[in-house]
Amino acid sequence: MAPPQEPQQCLALTHPLQEVAKSDAVPRTLHDLVARIHDELGPDGGLDSEHIDANRIIALMESYNSNAEDWEQYAMFDHSRAYTRNLVDDGNGKFNLMILAWSKGQQSPIHDHAGSHCVMKILDGKLQESLFDWPDMSDQESVATDMCDITTARKLDVCPKTGVCLTKQRETIYGADQVTYVHDKIGLHRISNPSGERGAVSLHLYTPPYETCKTFEEQTGRARSSGKCSFYSVGGRRSI
């Protein structure tokens, strides 16, 4: 089945637990969840495969109830960084399952996912997702020429040099055990921790895994390579 084309929230599926009835029990631990994801994707699967139902993977992530005893060994914070990426399972090359530990009041840049499907579940705290349309750069030169001055450009909330900015589709705050889905076909997004008092922890499934993506300037639409995405820890052990 083709992947969904709209972000999925935790209540989006009418009966999410029925969707994971392939085995007798829903995943009770993070280890169970990893095993179930391996089972669902199979030896050659990814969310682009015809025989994979993306909604079942989303339902699996929903059905696991966050338990700090499962994931605290992976949730390594570094408060000199906006967030850390901690690899839990490499999916035998089919996917990456990782835990991101978000510092207080910090955020990611606006970014794409290099064609990968991303399912994000909040394990602790709250995270805000800002979803953006892809920038339309096709007519930026003609738009920029029409800008009479920098003041006018600023009033229109666009870049005075290019006449392009990113359009925000929506902004949503997710709490513990809620799940959202994004793909490049849906748009770009930025994740932020709105709390200035506590960190947040999230579980991310990326399939297929990717090493680089693009980040985008909100006021210009300009893209640049992120460089290689590294892991702060692997399997609960520091790698940086």
mmCIF file of C-alpha atoms in Angstrom:
data_model
loop_
_atom_site.group_PDB
_atom_site.id
_atom_site.type_symbol
_atom_site.label_atom_id
_atom_site.label_comp_id
_atom_site.label_asym_id
_atom_site.label_seq_id
_atom_site.Cartn_x
_atom_site.Cartn_y
_atom_site.Cartn_z
ATOM 1 C CA MET A 1 0.000 0.000 0.000
ATOM 2 C CA ALA A 2 1.249 3.458 -0.756
ATOM 3 C CA PRO A 3 2.269 5.483 2.302
ATOM 4 C CA PRO A 4 -0.200 8.038 3.673
ATOM 5 C CA GLN A 5 0.053 11.533 2.238
ATOM 6 C CA GLU A 6 -0.966 13.393 5.393
ATOM 7 C CA PRO A 7 0.723 13.381 8.809
ATOM 8 C CA GLN A 8 -0.782 10.790 11.137
ATOM 9 C CA GLN A 9 -1.571 11.700 14.734
ATOM 10 C CA CYS A 10 -2.039 9.188 17.520
ATOM 11 C CA LEU A 11 -5.835 9.178 17.192
ATOM 12 C CA ALA A 12 -5.894 9.176 13.385
ATOM 13 C CA LEU A 13 -6.568 5.448 13.110
ATOM 14 C CA THR A 14 -9.986 4.356 14.331
ATOM 15 C CA HIS A 15 -8.758 1.100 15.844
ATOM 16 C CA PRO A 16 -4.938 1.217 15.794
ATOM 17 C CA LEU A 17 -4.480 -1.870 17.942
ATOM 18 C CA GLN A 18 -6.539 -3.926 15.497
ATOM 19 C CA GLU A 19 -4.043 -2.962 12.812
ATOM 20 C CA VAL A 20 -1.262 -4.800 14.627
ATOM 21 C CA ALA A 21 -3.151 -8.052 15.104
ATOM 22 C CA LYS A 22 -0.665 -10.029 12.972
ATOM 23 C CA SER A 23 0.669 -11.466 16.236
ATOM 24 C CA ASP A 24 -1.244 -12.103 19.439
ATOM 25 C CA ALA A 25 0.159 -9.201 21.450
ATOM 26 C CA VAL A 26 1.069 -5.589 20.894
ATOM 27 C CA PRO A 27 4.696 -4.643 21.679
ATOM 28 C CA ARG A 28 5.076 -4.205 25.431
ATOM 29 C CA THR A 29 8.729 -3.180 25.394
ATOM 30 C CA LEU A 30 11.004 -1.294 23.041
ATOM 31 C CA HIS A 31 12.714 -4.599 22.264
ATOM 32 C CA ASP A 32 9.334 -6.058 21.256
ATOM 33 C CA LEU A 33 8.686 -3.036 19.032
ATOM 34 C CA VAL A 34 11.998 -3.472 17.225
ATOM 35 C CA ALA A 35 11.233 -7.156 16.619
ATOM 36 C CA ARG A 36 7.736 -6.360 15.325
ATOM 37 C CA ILE A 37 9.070 -3.721 12.922
ATOM 38 C CA HIS A 38 11.556 -6.270 11.570
ATOM 39 C CA ASP A 39 8.692 -8.740 11.114
ATOM 40 C CA GLU A 40 6.480 -6.198 9.337
ATOM 41 C CA LEU A 41 9.148 -4.973 6.926
ATOM 42 C CA GLY A 42 10.415 -8.471 6.177
ATOM 43 C CA PRO A 43 13.736 -9.374 4.554
ATOM 44 C CA ASP A 44 13.440 -6.921 1.670
ATOM 45 C CA GLY A 45 10.851 -4.401 2.797
ATOM 46 C CA GLY A 46 10.619 -0.667 3.184
ATOM 47 C CA LEU A 47 7.665 1.677 3.268
ATOM 48 C CA ASP A 48 7.956 2.124 -0.508
ATOM 49 C CA SER A 49 7.373 -1.590 -1.089
ATOM 50 C CA GLU A 50 4.013 -2.613 -2.503
ATOM 51 C CA HIS A 51 3.512 -5.338 0.093
ATOM 52 C CA ILE A 52 4.096 -3.009 3.057
ATOM 53 C CA ASP A 53 1.210 -1.100 4.640
ATOM 54 C CA ALA A 54 2.628 2.115 6.116
ATOM 55 C CA ASN A 55 -0.383 2.444 8.401
ATOM 56 C CA ARG A 56 0.553 -0.825 10.123
ATOM 57 C CA ILE A 57 4.000 0.579 10.933
ATOM 58 C CA ILE A 58 2.436 3.782 12.256
ATOM 59 C CA ALA A 59 0.003 1.682 14.314
ATOM 60 C CA LEU A 60 2.894 -0.320 15.753
ATOM 61 C CA MET A 61 4.600 2.869 16.909
ATOM 62 C CA GLU A 62 1.287 4.030 18.430
ATOM 63 C CA SER A 63 0.652 0.756 20.221
ATOM 64 C CA TYR A 64 3.910 0.814 22.167
ATOM 65 C CA ASN A 65 3.427 2.677 25.466
ATOM 66 C CA SER A 66 6.471 4.688 26.444
ATOM 67 C CA ASN A 67 8.366 3.262 29.398
ATOM 68 C CA ALA A 68 11.552 5.044 30.486
ATOM 69 C CA GLU A 69 13.047 1.754 31.673
ATOM 70 C CA ASP A 70 13.073 0.662 28.007
ATOM 71 C CA TRP A 71 14.713 3.710 26.484
ATOM 72 C CA GLU A 72 16.590 5.723 29.118
ATOM 73 C CA GLN A 73 19.878 3.987 28.277
ATOM 74 C CA TYR A 74 19.639 5.453 24.760
ATOM 75 C CA ALA A 75 18.410 8.940 25.695
ATOM 76 C CA MET A 76 21.799 10.617 25.996
ATOM 77 C CA PHE A 77 21.614 14.392 26.282
ATOM 78 C CA ASP A 78 24.317 16.880 25.379
ATOM 79 C CA HIS A 79 23.072 20.324 26.316
ATOM 80 C CA SER A 80 25.713 21.981 24.163
ATOM 81 C CA ARG A 81 23.703 20.621 21.210
ATOM 82 C CA ALA A 82 20.095 21.243 20.182
ATOM 83 C CA TYR A 83 19.562 17.470 20.164
ATOM 84 C CA THR A 84 21.431 14.184 19.956
ATOM 85 C CA ARG A 85 20.742 11.262 17.617
ATOM 86 C CA ASN A 86 21.076 7.893 19.370
ATOM 87 C CA LEU A 87 20.848 4.749 17.243
ATOM 88 C CA VAL A 88 18.808 1.926 18.741
ATOM 89 C CA ASP A 89 18.653 -0.474 15.770
ATOM 90 C CA ASP A 90 20.044 -0.263 12.216
ATOM 91 C CA GLY A 91 17.313 -2.469 10.715
ATOM 92 C CA ASN A 92 19.848 -4.558 8.754
ATOM 93 C CA GLY A 93 20.149 -1.642 6.365
ATOM 94 C CA LYS A 94 16.363 -1.341 5.788
ATOM 95 C CA PHE A 95 15.643 1.265 8.450
ATOM 96 C CA ASN A 96 17.099 3.206 11.341
ATOM 97 C CA LEU A 97 15.318 3.347 14.674
ATOM 98 C CA MET A 98 16.774 6.057 16.875
ATOM 99 C CA ILE A 99 16.050 8.110 19.951
ATOM 100 C CA LEU A 100 16.525 11.855 19.832
ATOM 101 C CA ALA A 101 17.175 13.715 23.088
ATOM 102 C CA TRP A 102 16.141 17.371 22.828
ATOM 103 C CA SER A 103 17.676 20.093 24.965
ATOM 104 C CA LYS A 104 15.477 22.732 26.606
ATOM 105 C CA GLY A 105 13.996 25.243 24.177
ATOM 106 C CA GLN A 106 16.010 23.961 21.199
ATOM 107 C CA GLN A 107 14.998 23.012 17.659
ATOM 108 C CA SER A 108 16.146 21.363 14.451
ATOM 109 C CA PRO A 109 16.636 23.328 11.243
ATOM 110 C CA ILE A 110 13.909 23.085 8.613
ATOM 111 C CA HIS A 111 14.822 19.958 6.674
ATOM 112 C CA ASP A 112 13.767 17.278 4.211
ATOM 113 C CA HIS A 113 14.245 13.528 4.646
ATOM 114 C CA ALA A 114 16.142 12.616 1.481
ATOM 115 C CA GLY A 115 13.203 10.539 0.243
ATOM 116 C CA SER A 116 12.924 8.596 3.504
ATOM 117 C CA HIS A 117 9.712 7.974 5.424
ATOM 118 C CA CYS A 118 9.778 9.297 8.990
ATOM 119 C CA VAL A 119 7.547 8.110 11.815
ATOM 120 C CA MET A 120 8.082 10.039 15.069
ATOM 121 C CA LYS A 121 6.723 9.082 18.504
ATOM 122 C CA ILE A 122 7.042 11.243 21.604
ATOM 123 C CA LEU A 123 8.457 9.299 24.539
ATOM 124 C CA ASP A 124 8.771 12.094 27.087
ATOM 125 C CA GLY A 125 7.919 15.788 27.205
ATOM 126 C CA LYS A 126 6.380 17.675 24.287
ATOM 127 C CA LEU A 127 7.620 18.504 20.787
ATOM 128 C CA GLN A 128 6.287 20.956 18.234
ATOM 129 C CA GLU A 129 6.257 20.130 14.524
ATOM 130 C CA SER A 130 6.201 23.012 12.032
ATOM 131 C CA LEU A 131 5.318 21.732 8.563
ATOM 132 C CA PHE A 132 6.322 23.787 5.501
ATOM 133 C CA ASP A 133 5.594 23.639 1.781
ATOM 134 C CA TRP A 134 8.559 23.164 -0.516
ATOM 135 C CA PRO A 135 9.824 26.530 -1.822
ATOM 136 C CA ASP A 136 8.823 27.427 -5.376
ATOM 137 C CA MET A 137 12.069 28.764 -6.798
ATOM 138 C CA SER A 138 10.938 28.762 -10.445
ATOM 139 C CA ASP A 139 10.005 32.422 -10.620
ATOM 140 C CA GLN A 140 12.181 33.887 -7.891
ATOM 141 C CA GLU A 141 14.066 36.194 -10.269
ATOM 142 C CA SER A 142 10.927 37.847 -11.635
ATOM 143 C CA VAL A 143 9.471 38.198 -8.150
ATOM 144 C CA ALA A 144 12.660 39.741 -6.841
ATOM 145 C CA THR A 145 12.680 42.239 -9.725
ATOM 146 C CA ASP A 146 9.180 43.357 -8.767
ATOM 147 C CA MET A 147 10.258 44.160 -5.210
ATOM 148 C CA CYS A 148 10.406 47.949 -5.054
ATOM 149 C CA ASP A 149 12.601 48.063 -1.947
ATOM 150 C CA ILE A 150 13.765 46.104 1.063
ATOM 151 C CA THR A 151 11.066 47.610 3.300
ATOM 152 C CA THR A 152 8.306 46.320 1.032
ATOM 153 C CA ALA A 153 9.922 42.899 0.900
ATOM 154 C CA ARG A 154 10.064 42.715 4.681
ATOM 155 C CA LYS A 155 6.412 43.690 4.978
ATOM 156 C CA LEU A 156 5.569 40.815 2.638
ATOM 157 C CA ASP A 157 7.712 38.487 4.777
ATOM 158 C CA VAL A 158 9.924 37.440 1.894
ATOM 159 C CA CYS A 159 13.610 37.680 1.132
ATOM 160 C CA PRO A 160 14.401 41.031 -0.598
ATOM 161 C CA LYS A 161 17.036 39.318 -2.754
ATOM 162 C CA THR A 162 15.068 36.323 -4.009
ATOM 163 C CA GLY A 163 11.438 37.136 -3.222
ATOM 164 C CA VAL A 164 11.041 33.605 -1.854
ATOM 165 C CA CYS A 165 10.110 32.331 1.600
ATOM 166 C CA LEU A 166 8.833 29.051 3.004
ATOM 167 C CA THR A 167 5.097 28.810 3.557
ATOM 168 C CA LYS A 168 4.093 27.190 6.844
ATOM 169 C CA GLN A 169 1.263 24.664 6.449
ATOM 170 C CA ARG A 170 0.579 24.015 10.123
ATOM 171 C CA GLU A 171 2.094 23.825 13.561
ATOM 172 C CA THR A 172 1.241 21.000 15.971
ATOM 173 C CA ILE A 173 2.378 20.156 19.495
ATOM 174 C CA TYR A 174 2.605 16.448 20.315
ATOM 175 C CA GLY A 175 2.721 14.945 23.799
ATOM 176 C CA ALA A 176 3.853 11.620 25.204
ATOM 177 C CA ASP A 177 2.840 8.563 23.129
ATOM 178 C CA GLN A 178 1.513 10.611 20.222
ATOM 179 C CA VAL A 179 2.803 9.783 16.741
ATOM 180 C CA THR A 180 3.223 11.759 13.525
ATOM 181 C CA TYR A 181 4.367 10.817 10.022
ATOM 182 C CA VAL A 182 6.122 12.877 7.360
ATOM 183 C CA HIS A 183 7.574 12.281 3.913
ATOM 184 C CA ASP A 184 9.049 14.668 1.345
ATOM 185 C CA LYS A 185 5.786 14.374 -0.609
ATOM 186 C CA ILE A 186 4.040 16.011 2.350
ATOM 187 C CA GLY A 187 6.577 18.778 2.871
ATOM 188 C CA LEU A 188 9.502 19.955 4.960
ATOM 189 C CA HIS A 189 9.430 20.196 8.717
ATOM 190 C CA ARG A 190 11.137 21.566 11.791
ATOM 191 C CA ILE A 191 10.944 19.926 15.222
ATOM 192 C CA SER A 192 11.358 22.017 18.347
ATOM 193 C CA ASN A 193 11.158 21.574 22.092
ATOM 194 C CA PRO A 194 8.865 24.392 23.254
ATOM 195 C CA SER A 195 9.798 23.964 26.920
ATOM 196 C CA GLY A 196 12.518 26.099 28.426
ATOM 197 C CA GLU A 197 12.404 24.030 31.609
ATOM 198 C CA ARG A 198 12.768 20.387 30.574
ATOM 199 C CA GLY A 199 14.189 18.245 27.818
ATOM 200 C CA ALA A 200 12.172 15.960 25.559
ATOM 201 C CA VAL A 201 12.727 12.490 24.110
ATOM 202 C CA SER A 202 11.389 11.094 20.831
ATOM 203 C CA LEU A 203 11.600 7.820 18.932
ATOM 204 C CA HIS A 204 12.168 8.045 15.168
ATOM 205 C CA LEU A 205 11.846 5.389 12.491
ATOM 206 C CA TYR A 206 13.479 6.259 9.156
ATOM 207 C CA THR A 207 13.013 3.917 6.209
ATOM 208 C CA PRO A 208 15.113 3.699 4.175
ATOM 209 C CA PRO A 209 17.916 5.060 6.370
ATOM 210 C CA TYR A 210 19.761 8.122 5.104
ATOM 211 C CA GLU A 211 23.077 9.805 5.853
ATOM 212 C CA THR A 212 22.540 13.294 4.438
ATOM 213 C CA CYS A 213 19.578 15.593 3.971
ATOM 214 C CA LYS A 214 18.983 19.227 3.054
ATOM 215 C CA THR A 215 18.272 22.099 5.410
ATOM 216 C CA PHE A 216 16.371 25.219 4.364
ATOM 217 C CA GLU A 217 16.407 28.895 5.328
ATOM 218 C CA GLU A 218 12.896 29.983 6.245
ATOM 219 C CA GLN A 219 13.172 33.508 4.804
ATOM 220 C CA THR A 220 14.941 32.638 1.546
ATOM 221 C CA GLY A 221 14.022 29.053 0.715
ATOM 222 C CA ARG A 222 17.698 28.370 0.069
ATOM 223 C CA ALA A 223 18.803 24.791 0.600
ATOM 224 C CA ARG A 224 22.137 23.444 1.724
ATOM 225 C CA SER A 225 23.496 20.001 2.508
ATOM 226 C CA SER A 226 23.391 18.978 6.138
ATOM 227 C CA GLY A 227 26.636 17.083 5.884
ATOM 228 C CA LYS A 228 26.757 13.508 7.101
ATOM 229 C CA CYS A 229 24.271 12.832 9.910
ATOM 230 C CA SER A 230 26.227 11.222 12.748
ATOM 231 C CA PHE A 231 25.106 9.282 15.816
ATOM 232 C CA TYR A 232 25.867 10.560 19.292
ATOM 233 C CA SER A 233 25.576 6.984 20.545
ATOM 234 C CA VAL A 234 25.033 3.508 19.092
ATOM 235 C CA GLY A 235 23.338 0.760 21.071
ATOM 236 C CA GLY A 236 23.556 2.796 24.274
ATOM 237 C CA ARG A 237 27.266 3.548 23.946
ATOM 238 C CA ARG A 238 28.769 6.936 23.141
ATOM 239 C CA SER A 239 30.239 7.106 19.632
ATOM 240 C CA ILE A 240 31.177 10.820 19.545
#
